[in-house]
Structures are given as C-alpha cells and as structure tokens.
Short mmCIF file of C-alpha atoms and ligand atoms in Angstrom, two decimals:
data_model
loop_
_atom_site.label_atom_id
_atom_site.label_comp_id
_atom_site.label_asym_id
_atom_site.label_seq_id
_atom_site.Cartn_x
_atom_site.Cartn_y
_atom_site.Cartn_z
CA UNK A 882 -25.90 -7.47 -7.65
CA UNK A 883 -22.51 -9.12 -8.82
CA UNK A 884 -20.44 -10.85 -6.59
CA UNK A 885 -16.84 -10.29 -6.88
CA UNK A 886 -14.79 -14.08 -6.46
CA UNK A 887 -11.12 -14.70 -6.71
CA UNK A 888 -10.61 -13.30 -10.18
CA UNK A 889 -10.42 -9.67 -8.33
CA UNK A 890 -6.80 -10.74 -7.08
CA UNK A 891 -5.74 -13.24 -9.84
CA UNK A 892 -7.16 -11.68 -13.10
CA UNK A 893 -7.25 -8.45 -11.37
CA UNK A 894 -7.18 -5.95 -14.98
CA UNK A 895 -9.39 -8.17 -16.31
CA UNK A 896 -12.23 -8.39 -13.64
CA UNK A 897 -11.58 -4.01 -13.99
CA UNK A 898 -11.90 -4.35 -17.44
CA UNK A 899 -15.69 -5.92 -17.34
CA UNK A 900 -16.69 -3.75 -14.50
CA UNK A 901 -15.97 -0.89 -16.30
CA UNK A 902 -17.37 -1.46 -19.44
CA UNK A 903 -20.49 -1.46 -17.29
CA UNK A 904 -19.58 1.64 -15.64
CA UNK A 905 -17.94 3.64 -13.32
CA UNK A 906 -19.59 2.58 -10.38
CA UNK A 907 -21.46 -0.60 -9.07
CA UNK A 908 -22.82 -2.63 -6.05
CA UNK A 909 -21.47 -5.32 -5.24
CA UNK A 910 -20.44 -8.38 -2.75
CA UNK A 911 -16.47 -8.39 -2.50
CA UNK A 912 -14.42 -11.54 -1.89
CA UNK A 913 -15.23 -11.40 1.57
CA UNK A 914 -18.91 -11.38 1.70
CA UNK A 915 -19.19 -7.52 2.73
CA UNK A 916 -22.15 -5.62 0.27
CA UNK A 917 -20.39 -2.67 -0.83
CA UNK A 918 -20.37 -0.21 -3.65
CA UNK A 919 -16.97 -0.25 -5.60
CA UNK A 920 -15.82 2.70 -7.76
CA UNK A 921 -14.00 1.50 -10.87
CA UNK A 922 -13.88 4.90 -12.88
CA UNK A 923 -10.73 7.74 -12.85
CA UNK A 924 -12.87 10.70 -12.25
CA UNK A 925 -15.63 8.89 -10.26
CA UNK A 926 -12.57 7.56 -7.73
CA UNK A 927 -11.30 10.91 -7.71
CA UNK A 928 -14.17 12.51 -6.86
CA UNK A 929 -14.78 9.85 -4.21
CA UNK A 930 -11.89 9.86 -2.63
CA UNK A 931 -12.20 14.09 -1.91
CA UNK A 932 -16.02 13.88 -0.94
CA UNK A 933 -16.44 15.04 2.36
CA UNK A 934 -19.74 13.40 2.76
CA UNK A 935 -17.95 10.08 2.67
CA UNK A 936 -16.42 8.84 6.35
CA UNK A 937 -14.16 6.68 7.68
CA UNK A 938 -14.94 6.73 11.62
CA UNK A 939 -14.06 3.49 13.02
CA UNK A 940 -16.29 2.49 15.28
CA UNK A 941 -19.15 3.76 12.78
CA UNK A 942 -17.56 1.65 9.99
CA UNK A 943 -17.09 -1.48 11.99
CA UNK A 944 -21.07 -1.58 12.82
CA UNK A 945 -21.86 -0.54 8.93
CA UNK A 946 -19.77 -3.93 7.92
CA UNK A 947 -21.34 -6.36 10.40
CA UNK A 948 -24.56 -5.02 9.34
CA UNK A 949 -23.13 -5.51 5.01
CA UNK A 950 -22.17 -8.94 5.94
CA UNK A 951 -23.96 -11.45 3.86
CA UNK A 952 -21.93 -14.43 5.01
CA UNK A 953 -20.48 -14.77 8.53
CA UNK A 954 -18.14 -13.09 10.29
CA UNK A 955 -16.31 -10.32 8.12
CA UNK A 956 -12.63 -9.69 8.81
CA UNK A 957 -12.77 -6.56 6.60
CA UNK A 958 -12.79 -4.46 9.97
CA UNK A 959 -12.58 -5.10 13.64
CA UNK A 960 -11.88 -3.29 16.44
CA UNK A 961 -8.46 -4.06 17.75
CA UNK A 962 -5.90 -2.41 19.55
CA UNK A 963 -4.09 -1.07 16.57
CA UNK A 964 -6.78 0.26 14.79
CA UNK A 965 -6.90 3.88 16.30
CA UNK A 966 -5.19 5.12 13.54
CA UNK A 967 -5.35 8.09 11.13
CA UNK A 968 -6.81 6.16 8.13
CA UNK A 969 -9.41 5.15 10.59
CA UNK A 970 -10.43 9.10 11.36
CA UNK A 971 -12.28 11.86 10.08
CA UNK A 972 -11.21 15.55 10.89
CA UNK A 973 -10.71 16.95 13.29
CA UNK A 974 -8.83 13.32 14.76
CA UNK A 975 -7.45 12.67 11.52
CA UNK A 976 -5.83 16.25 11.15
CA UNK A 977 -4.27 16.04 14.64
CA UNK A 978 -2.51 12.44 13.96
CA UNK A 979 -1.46 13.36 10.53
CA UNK A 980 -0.21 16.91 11.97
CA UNK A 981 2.27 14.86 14.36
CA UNK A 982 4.45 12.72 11.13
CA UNK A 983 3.26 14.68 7.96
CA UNK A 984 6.39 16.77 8.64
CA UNK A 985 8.90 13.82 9.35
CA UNK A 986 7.75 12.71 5.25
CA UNK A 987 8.50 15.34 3.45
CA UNK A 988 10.39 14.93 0.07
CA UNK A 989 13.00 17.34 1.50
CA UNK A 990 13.42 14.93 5.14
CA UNK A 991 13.68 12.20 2.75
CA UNK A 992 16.20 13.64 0.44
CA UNK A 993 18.45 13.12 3.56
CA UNK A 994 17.49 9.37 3.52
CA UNK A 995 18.58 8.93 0.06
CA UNK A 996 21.99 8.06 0.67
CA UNK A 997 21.03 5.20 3.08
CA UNK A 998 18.50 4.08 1.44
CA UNK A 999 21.20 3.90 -2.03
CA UNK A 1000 23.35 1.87 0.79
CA UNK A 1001 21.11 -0.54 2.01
CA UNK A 1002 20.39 -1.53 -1.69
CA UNK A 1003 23.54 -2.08 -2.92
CA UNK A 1004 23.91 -4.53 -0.08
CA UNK A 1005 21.16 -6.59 -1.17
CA UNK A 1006 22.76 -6.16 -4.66
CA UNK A 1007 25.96 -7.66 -3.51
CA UNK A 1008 24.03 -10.75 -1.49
CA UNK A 1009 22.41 -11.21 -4.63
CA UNK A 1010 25.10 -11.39 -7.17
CA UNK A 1011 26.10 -14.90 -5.74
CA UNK A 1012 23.66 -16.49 -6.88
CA UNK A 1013 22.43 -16.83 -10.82
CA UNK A 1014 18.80 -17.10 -9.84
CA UNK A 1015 16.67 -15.68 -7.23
CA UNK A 1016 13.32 -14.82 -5.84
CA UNK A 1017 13.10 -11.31 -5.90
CA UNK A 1018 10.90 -10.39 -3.13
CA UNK A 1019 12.25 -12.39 -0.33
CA UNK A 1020 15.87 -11.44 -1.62
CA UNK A 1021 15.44 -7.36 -2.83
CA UNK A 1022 11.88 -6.16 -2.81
CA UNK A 1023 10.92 -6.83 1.20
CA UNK A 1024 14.07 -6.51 2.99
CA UNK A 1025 14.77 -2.49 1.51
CA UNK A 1026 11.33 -0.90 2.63
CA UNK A 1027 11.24 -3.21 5.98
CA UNK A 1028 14.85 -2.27 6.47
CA UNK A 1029 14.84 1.70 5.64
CA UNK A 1030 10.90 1.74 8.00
CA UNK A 1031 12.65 0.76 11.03
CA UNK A 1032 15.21 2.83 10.60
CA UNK A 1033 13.61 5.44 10.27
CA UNK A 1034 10.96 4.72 13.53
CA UNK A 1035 13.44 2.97 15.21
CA UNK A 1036 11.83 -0.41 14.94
CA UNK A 1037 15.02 -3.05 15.63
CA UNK A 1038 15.41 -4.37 12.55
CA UNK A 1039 16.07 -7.77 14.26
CA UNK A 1040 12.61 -8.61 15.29
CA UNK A 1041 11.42 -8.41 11.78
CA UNK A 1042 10.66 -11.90 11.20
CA UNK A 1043 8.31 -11.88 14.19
CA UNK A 1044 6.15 -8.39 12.67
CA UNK A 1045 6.43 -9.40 9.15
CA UNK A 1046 4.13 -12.55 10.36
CA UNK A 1047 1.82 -10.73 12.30
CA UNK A 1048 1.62 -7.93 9.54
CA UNK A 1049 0.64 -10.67 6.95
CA UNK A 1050 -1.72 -11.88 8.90
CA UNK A 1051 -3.26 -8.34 9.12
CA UNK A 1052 -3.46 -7.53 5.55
CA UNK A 1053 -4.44 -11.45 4.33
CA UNK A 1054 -8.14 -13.08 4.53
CA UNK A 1055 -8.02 -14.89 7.31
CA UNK A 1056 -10.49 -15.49 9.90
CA UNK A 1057 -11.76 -12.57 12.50
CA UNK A 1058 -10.25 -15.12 15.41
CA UNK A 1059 -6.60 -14.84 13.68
CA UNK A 1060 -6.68 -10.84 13.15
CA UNK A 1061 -7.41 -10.37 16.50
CA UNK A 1062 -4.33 -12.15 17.90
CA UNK A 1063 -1.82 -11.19 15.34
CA UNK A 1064 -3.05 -7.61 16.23
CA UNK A 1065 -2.99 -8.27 20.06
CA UNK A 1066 0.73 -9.76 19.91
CA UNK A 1067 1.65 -6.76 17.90
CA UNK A 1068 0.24 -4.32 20.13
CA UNK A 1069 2.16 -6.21 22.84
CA UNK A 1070 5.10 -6.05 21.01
CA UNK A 1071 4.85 -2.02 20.68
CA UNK A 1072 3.92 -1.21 23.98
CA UNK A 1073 7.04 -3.05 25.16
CA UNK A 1074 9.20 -0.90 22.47
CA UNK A 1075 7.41 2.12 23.62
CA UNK A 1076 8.14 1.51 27.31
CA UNK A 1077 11.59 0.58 26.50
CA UNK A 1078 12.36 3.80 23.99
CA UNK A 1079 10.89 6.04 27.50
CA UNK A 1080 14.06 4.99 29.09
CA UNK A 1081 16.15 4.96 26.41
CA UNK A 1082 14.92 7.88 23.85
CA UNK A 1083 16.79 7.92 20.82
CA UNK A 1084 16.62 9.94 17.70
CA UNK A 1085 13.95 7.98 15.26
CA UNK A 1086 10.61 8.89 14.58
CA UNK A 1087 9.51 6.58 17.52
CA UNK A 1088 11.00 8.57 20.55
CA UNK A 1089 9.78 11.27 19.10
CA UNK A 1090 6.21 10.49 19.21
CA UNK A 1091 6.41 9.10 22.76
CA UNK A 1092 7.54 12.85 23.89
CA UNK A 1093 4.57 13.87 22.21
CA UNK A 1094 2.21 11.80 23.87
CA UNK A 1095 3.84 12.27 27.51
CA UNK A 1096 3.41 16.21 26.99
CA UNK A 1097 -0.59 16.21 26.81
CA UNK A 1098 -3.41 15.84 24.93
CA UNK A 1099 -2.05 15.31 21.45
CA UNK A 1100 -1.47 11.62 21.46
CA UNK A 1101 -2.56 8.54 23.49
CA UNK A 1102 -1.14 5.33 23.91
CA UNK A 1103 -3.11 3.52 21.70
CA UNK A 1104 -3.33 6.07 18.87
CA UNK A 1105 0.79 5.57 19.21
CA UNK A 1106 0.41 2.16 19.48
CA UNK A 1107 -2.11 2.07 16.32
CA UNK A 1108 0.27 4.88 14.74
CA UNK A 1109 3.39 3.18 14.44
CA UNK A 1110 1.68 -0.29 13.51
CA UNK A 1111 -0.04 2.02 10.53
CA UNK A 1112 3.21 3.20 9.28
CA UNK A 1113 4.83 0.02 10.08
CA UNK A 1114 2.72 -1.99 7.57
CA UNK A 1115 1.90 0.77 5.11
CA UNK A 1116 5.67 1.54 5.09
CA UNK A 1117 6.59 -1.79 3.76
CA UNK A 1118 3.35 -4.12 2.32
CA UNK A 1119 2.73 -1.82 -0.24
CA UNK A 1120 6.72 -0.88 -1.32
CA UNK A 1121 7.55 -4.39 -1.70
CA UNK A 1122 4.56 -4.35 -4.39
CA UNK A 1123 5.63 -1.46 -6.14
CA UNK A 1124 8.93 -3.22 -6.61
CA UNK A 1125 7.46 -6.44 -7.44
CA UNK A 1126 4.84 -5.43 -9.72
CA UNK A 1127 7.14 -2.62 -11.31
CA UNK A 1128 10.21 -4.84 -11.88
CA UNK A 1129 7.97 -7.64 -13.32
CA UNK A 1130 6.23 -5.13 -16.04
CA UNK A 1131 9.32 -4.33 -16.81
CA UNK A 1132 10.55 -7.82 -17.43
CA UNK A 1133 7.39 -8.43 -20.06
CA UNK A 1134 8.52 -5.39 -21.77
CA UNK A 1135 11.68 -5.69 -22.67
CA UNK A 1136 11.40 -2.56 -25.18
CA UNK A 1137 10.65 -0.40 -22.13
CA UNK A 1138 13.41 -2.15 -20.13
CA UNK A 1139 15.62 -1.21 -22.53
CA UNK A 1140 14.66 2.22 -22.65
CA UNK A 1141 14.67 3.11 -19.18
CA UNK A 1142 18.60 1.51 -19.12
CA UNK A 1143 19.40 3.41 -22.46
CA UNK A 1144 18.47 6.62 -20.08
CA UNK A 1145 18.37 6.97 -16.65
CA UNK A 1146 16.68 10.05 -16.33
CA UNK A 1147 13.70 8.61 -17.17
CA UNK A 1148 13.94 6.84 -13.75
CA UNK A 1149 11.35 9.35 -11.88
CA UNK A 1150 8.42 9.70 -14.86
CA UNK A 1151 8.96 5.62 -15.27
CA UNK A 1152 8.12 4.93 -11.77
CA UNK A 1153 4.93 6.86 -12.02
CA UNK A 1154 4.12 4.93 -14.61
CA UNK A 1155 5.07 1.86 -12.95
CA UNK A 1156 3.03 2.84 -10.33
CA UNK A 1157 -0.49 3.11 -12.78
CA UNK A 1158 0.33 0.65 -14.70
CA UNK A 1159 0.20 -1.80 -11.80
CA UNK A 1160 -0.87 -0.38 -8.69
CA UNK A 1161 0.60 -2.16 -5.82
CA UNK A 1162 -3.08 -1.29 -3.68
CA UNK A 1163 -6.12 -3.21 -5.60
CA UNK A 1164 -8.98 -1.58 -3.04
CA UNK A 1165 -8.90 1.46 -0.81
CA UNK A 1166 -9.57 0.95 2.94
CA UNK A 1167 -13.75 1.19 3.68
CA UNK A 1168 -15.65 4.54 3.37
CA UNK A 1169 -18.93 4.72 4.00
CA UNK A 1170 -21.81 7.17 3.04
CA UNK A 1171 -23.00 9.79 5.85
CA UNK A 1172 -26.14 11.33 3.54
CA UNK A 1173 -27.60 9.78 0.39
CA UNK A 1174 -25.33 10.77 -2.40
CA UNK A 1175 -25.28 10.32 -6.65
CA UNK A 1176 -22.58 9.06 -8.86
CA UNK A 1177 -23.33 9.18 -12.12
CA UNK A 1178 -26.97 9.04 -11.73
CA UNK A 1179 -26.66 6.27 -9.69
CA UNK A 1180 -28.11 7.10 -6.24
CA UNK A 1181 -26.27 5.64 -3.10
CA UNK A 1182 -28.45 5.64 0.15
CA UNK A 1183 -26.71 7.23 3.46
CA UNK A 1184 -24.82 4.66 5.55
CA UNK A 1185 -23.84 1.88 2.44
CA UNK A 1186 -20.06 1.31 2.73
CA UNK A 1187 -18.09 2.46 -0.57
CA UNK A 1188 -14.46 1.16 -1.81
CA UNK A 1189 -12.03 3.05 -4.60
CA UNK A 1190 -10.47 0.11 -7.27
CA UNK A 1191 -7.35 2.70 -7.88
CA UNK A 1192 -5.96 -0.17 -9.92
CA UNK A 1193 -8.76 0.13 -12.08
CA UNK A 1194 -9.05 4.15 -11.90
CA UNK A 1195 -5.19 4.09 -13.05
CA UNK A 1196 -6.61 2.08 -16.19
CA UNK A 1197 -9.01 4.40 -17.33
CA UNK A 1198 -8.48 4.77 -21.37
CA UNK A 1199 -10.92 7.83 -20.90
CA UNK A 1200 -8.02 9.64 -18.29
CA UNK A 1201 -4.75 7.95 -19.83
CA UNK A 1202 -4.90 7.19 -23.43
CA UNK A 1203 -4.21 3.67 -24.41
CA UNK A 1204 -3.84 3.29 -20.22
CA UNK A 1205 -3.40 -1.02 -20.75
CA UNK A 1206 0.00 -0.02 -22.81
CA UNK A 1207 2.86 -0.08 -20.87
CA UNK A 1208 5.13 3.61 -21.77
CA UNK A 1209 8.07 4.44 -19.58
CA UNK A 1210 7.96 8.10 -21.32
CA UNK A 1211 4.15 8.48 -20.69
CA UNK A 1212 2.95 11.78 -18.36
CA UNK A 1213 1.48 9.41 -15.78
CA UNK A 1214 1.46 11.85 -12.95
CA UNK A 1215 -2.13 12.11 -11.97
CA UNK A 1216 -2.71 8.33 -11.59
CA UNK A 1217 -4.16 7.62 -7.93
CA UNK A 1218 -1.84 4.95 -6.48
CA UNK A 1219 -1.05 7.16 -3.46
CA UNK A 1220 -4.87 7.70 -3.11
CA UNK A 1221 -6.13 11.39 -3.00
CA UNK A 1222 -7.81 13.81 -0.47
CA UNK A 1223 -7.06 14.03 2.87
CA UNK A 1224 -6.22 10.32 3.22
CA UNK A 1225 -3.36 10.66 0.45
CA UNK A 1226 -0.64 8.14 1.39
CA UNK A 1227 1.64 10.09 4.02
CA UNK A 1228 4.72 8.31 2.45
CA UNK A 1229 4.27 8.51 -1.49
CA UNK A 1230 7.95 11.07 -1.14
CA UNK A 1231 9.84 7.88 1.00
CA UNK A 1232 8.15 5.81 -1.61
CA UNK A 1233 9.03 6.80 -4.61
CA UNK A 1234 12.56 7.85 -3.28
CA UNK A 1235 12.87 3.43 -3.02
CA UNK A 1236 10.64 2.96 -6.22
CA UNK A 1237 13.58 5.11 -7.69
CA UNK A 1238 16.57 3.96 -6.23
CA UNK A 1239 15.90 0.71 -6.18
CA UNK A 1240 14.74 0.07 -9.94
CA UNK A 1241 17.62 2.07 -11.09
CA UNK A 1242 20.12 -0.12 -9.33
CA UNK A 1243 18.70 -3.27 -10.21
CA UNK A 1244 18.76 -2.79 -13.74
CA UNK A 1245 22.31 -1.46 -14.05
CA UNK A 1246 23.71 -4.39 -11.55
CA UNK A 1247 21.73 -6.82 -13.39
CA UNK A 1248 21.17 -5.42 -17.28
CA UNK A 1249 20.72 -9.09 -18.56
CA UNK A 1250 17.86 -10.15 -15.67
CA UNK A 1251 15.33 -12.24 -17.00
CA UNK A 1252 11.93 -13.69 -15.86
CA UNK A 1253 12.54 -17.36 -14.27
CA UNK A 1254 8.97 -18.68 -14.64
CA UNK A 1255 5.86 -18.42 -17.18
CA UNK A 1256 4.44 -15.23 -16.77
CA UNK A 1257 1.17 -17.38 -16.08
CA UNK A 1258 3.07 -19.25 -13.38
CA UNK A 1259 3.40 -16.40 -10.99
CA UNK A 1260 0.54 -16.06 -8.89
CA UNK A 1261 -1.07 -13.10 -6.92
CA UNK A 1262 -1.09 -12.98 -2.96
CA UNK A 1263 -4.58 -13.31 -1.70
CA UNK A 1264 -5.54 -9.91 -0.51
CA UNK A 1265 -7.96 -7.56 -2.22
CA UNK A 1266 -6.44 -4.95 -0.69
CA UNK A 1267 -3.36 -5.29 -1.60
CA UNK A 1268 -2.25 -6.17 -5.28
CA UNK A 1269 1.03 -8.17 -4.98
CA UNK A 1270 3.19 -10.90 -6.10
CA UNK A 1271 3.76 -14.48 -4.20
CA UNK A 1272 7.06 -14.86 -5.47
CA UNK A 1273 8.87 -13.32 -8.59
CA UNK A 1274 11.37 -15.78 -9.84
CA UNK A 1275 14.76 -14.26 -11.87
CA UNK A 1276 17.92 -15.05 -13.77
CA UNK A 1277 20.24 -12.80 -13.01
CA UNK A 1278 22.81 -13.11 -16.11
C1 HEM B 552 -2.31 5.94 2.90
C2 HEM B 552 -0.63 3.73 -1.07
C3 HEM B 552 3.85 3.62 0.81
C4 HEM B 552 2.08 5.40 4.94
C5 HEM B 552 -2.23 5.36 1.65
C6 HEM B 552 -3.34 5.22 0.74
C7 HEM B 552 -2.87 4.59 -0.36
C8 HEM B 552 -1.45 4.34 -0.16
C9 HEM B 552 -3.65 4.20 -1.60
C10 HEM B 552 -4.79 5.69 0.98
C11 HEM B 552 -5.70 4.56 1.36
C12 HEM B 552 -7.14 4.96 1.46
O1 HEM B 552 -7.49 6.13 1.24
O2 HEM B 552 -7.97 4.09 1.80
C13 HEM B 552 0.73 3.52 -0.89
C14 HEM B 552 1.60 2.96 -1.90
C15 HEM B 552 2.86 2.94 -1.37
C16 HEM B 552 2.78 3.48 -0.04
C17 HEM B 552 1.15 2.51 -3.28
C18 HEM B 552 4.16 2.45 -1.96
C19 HEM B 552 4.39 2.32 -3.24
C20 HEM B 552 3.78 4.12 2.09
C21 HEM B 552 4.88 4.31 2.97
C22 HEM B 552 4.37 4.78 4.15
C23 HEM B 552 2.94 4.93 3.98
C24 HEM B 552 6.35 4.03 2.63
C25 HEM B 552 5.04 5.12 5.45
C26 HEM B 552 6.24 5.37 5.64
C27 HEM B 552 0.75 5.68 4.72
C28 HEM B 552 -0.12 6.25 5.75
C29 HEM B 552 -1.39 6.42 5.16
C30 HEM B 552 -1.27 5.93 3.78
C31 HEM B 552 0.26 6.60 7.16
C32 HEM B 552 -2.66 6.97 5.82
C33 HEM B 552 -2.77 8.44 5.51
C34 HEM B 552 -4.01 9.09 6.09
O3 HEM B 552 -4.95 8.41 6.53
O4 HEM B 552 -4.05 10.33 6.11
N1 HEM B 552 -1.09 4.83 1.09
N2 HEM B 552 1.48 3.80 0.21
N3 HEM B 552 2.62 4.51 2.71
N4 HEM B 552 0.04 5.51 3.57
FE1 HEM B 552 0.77 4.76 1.87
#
C-alpha cells in the first residue's frame, strides 16, 4: 500500500501523474495517516461520486476513520458542533437541508448579485492600484468571496478576522485538540448571531433560515448552526483558490493571458478551464463503502472509506485531450471541480459569477501584471483538501 507524504499538496499534478499511470484507483495511507482508497481516474471519480452505495453519514464515517487510523489521532473527521451539515448526510437528511438554500443559489438569484459583486471588486481594484506590488490573496482573492458570503447570509463583515482564523484552522492539519475549539468558538459565535438575527430579522439568507427552523421540524439549531458554518467556509476557502490558482496559470501563460484580454467573451469557457486546469479542491470530503463494491476490477470491501482526487480526474488525457496544456478556448465543461451527484457544490452559479467577474477585471485594470516571485518560490497551503496558494506575489505595471 503507498503512502501518500507532502508531495500530494506541493507537487500535487505530479504525485496525480504517477498514481495514474498505475491506475484509476488505489489504496492508500493519505497525509494524515487515515487508510483510504483514492480515485484518481475521470470516469472512475465520476462514477464514484453518483454511486449510491457510497455514504457519507457522519457519525458512521467518524467511527470508519478512527478505526482507518494507522497513526494516532486523525483530524480528518470529528464530531463537533458544526458538523451536522448537508455534506455530512445521506438522503433523506441531505435532501431536506439542501431543499432549504438550493433555491437561494440559483444562477438566476445570483444574476441579481452580479452588480455587487462587480462593485465590491472594483474597490479592491482601486485599494490596489496604490501600490506597484502586492500579494494577491490577502489584497483581491480573500476579501471578494468573504465579503459577497456575508452579504449574502448576513454574516457582519466586521468579525471576519475572528472566522477567517477559526475557518483555517478547520480546513488545515492540525491536531484533533485544535479543531475542536476553533469549531466550539465558532459555534459560539453563530448561536450568538442566530439569537441576535431572532430579534432583529433582516433580509439575508440567515434570518431566513432561523424562520425556518422556529416553524417546525425542518431545521434544528445545530443543523443551522452547522449550515451556515458549511456555507460560510465553502463560500470563501475554495473561491479564494479558484482566483489564486486561476490568476497564477494565467500568469505562466502569457499566450493565454493574452488571449483571454484580446477577447473577453471568452471570460465564461476560460474559467471552466481555469477551474480543471487547477482545481482549487485537491480531495473530496470522506465517503465510505456500505456493500462490497468493484472499480475496475479492483474489489473494495463494504465499510473502507473512499476519497475523489478531482484535481487529478480534471487531468485525465483519456477525458480532455492533452488535459496538462493550459487552453483558454478548450470545451472544459464536464471537468468535476464542483464535484458531481447529489453532493454537487450548492454554489458553483455564485462561484463562477466571482471566477468571472473578478478575472475579467483584474486583467483589464492591470493588463501589464506580472508574477513577483519564481514560480518555484510560491508554495502550496498545507491542506489535502484544499489545493491553494500561501501567497501569490505581483507587479502590477
Ligand atoms: C460542495 C467545490 C464554491 C457551497 C462542494 C463540493 C465541491 C465543491 C468539490 C463537493 C464535495 C464532496 O462531494 O465531497 C467548490 C469550488 C468552489 C466552491 C471549487 C469555488 C470555486 C462554493 C460556494 C459555496 C459553496 C461559493 C456557497 C456559497 C457548497 C456546499 C456544498 C458544496 C453547501 C455541499 C453540497 C451538498 O452536500 O449537497 N463544493 N465549491 N461552494 N459547496 Fe462548493
């Protein structure tokens, strides 16, 4: 059985690459000690990622990764008060949560959001433009998804600084001891919000869900408490990647950055791309096997826990030819960033709305931006989950 070190985050293509070559599936020990099969091939991950044999019960999955452990404690799951979530369900749980803010993300709702989100970025355009060099995360990439989430649950803005560390904390690999109080302060932090928007409803997504869960049976307090943590830190820790990651591979291809500014309508189809090319999420959240099942002749006993590599699906030369070239005008629709099934990512619309806007107006503020490091300076957060930058240095002129 291979074990999976560090190179999964900093060499991330590569350590695909080798995998693949050896198949489309394999068992192995991830970064964090947890004995787990991981699915590196297109179809294979598609397939995968729609089986209904495969779960993702919490309570079921925590016990299945204490018992996968091969060294010490594993912070790949715990029970915590956020974690009552919809990407921690099965149906018929995960159908009622997602019922309750699949309609509040639809590309239509977030048509209306366009305009704000087009102002919020030409603010951080303007803070920007004093300066000749910056780094792009902490400056553009964060503060637009953090900023246009909170709007739109009604999160104030103004305690970001205090979520942003707890939300780190969260999606980092850091001991079981440290996950467990970030997530306790957070939940703190909620049910105070909550208690406060009861008095003083408003017209965000929050207020609306606390109705909800004072008319009945729909919601509880902690699935609210776990919900709006969920869309807090999806809403923004993957976003800021998809910037990140999409504005860099632009930078090291300066023929497709010039395209793309040569003609802006190839905005939408080159933030697919963007998005394959290099996925801002490495691994998929833990499924695990409810009956013995085969992929690709390779049998997979009934309770073994299961992960997707969509960055390596999304470089599959057998579903997207020549899929390690970078191509702006490429059909790359189909790629799996978002995930697929019934777990697809609730805000891929409010996504790629920012991947949009946000590219667009970068590279028409800023036509002469330039990379402010060695490419083989920049180095990789350390999550496997997620598949980020530390810090993206630029010139702006
Ligand atoms: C689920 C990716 C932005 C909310 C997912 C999944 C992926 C993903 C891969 C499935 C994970 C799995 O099956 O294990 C992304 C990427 C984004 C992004 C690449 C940005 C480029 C957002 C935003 C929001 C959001 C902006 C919220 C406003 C969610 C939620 C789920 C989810 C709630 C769980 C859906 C469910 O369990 O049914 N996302 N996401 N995501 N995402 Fe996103």
């Amino acid at each position: 059985m291979k074990r999976l070190g560090p190179e999964l985050v900093h060499d991330t293509h590569e350590a695909h690459r080798a995998l693949r070559a050896d198949g489309g599936v394999h068992e192995v020990v991830l970064p964090n000690g947890l004995r787990s099969w991981i699915v590196t091939g297109y179809e294979l991950a598609r397939a995968v990622l729609a089986d209904g044999r495969l779960s993702k019960d919490r309570d079921r999955t925590i016990e299945l990764v204490q018992r996968h452990q091969t060294d010490g404690e594993s912070t790949a799951q715990a029970r915590t008060p956020l974690s009552a979530h919809m990407l921690n369900a099965d149906p018929p749980d995960h159908t009622r949560l997602r019922k309750l803010v699949g309609k509040e993300f639809t590309t239509r709702r977030m048509e209306g959001l366009r305009e704000r989100v087009r102002e919020i970025t030409g603010e951080l355009l303007d803070d920007m433009d004093r300066h000749d060099e910056v780094d792009l995360l902490p400056a553009f990439a964060f503060p637009l998804p953090i900023t246009v989430i909170c709007e739109l649950l009604g999160v104030p803005l103004s305690d970001r600084e205090t979520f942003r560390e707890w939300s780190t904390t969260l999606v980092s690999s850091v001991p079981p001891a440290q996950v467990q109080e970030a997530a306790v302060a957070m939940a703190g932090y909620f049910t105070e919000l909550i208690a406060h928007k009861r008095a003083n409803p408003d017209d965000a997504l929050l207020s609306g869900l606390v109705r909800v869960s004072e008319d009945g049976d729909r919601l509880s307090e902690g699935e609210l408490v776990s919900m709006m943590f969920l869309l807090l830190v999806a809403g923004h820790e993957t976003t800021v990647n998809l910037i990140g990651n999409g504005v860099l591979a632009l930078l090291r291809h300066p023929d497709q950055f010039a395209a793309l500014r040569a003609d802006p309508s190839l905005l939408p189809g080159a933030v697919e791309e963007l998005l394959r090319y290099d996925s801002p999420v490495n691994l998929t959240t833990l499924r695990y096997t409810t009956e013995p099942i085969t992929l690709e002749g390779q049998r997979i006993p009934a309770d073994d826990l299961v992960v997707v590599a969509l960055t390596s699906a999304n470089r599959d030369a057998d579903r997207f030819a020549e899929a390690d070239r970078l191509d702006v005008t490429r059909a790359a629709a189909g790629h799996l960033a978002f995930g697929h099934g019934i777990h697809h990512c609730v805000g891929a619309p409010l996504a790629r709305m920012e991947g949009e806007i946000a590219i667009g107006a970068l590279l028409e503020r800023f036509p002469k931006i330039t990379l402010a490091a060695e490419p083989d300076e920049l180095r990789r957060r350390a999550s496997s989950l997620m598949h980020g930058l530390e810090a993206l240095p630029v010139r702006l002129r």
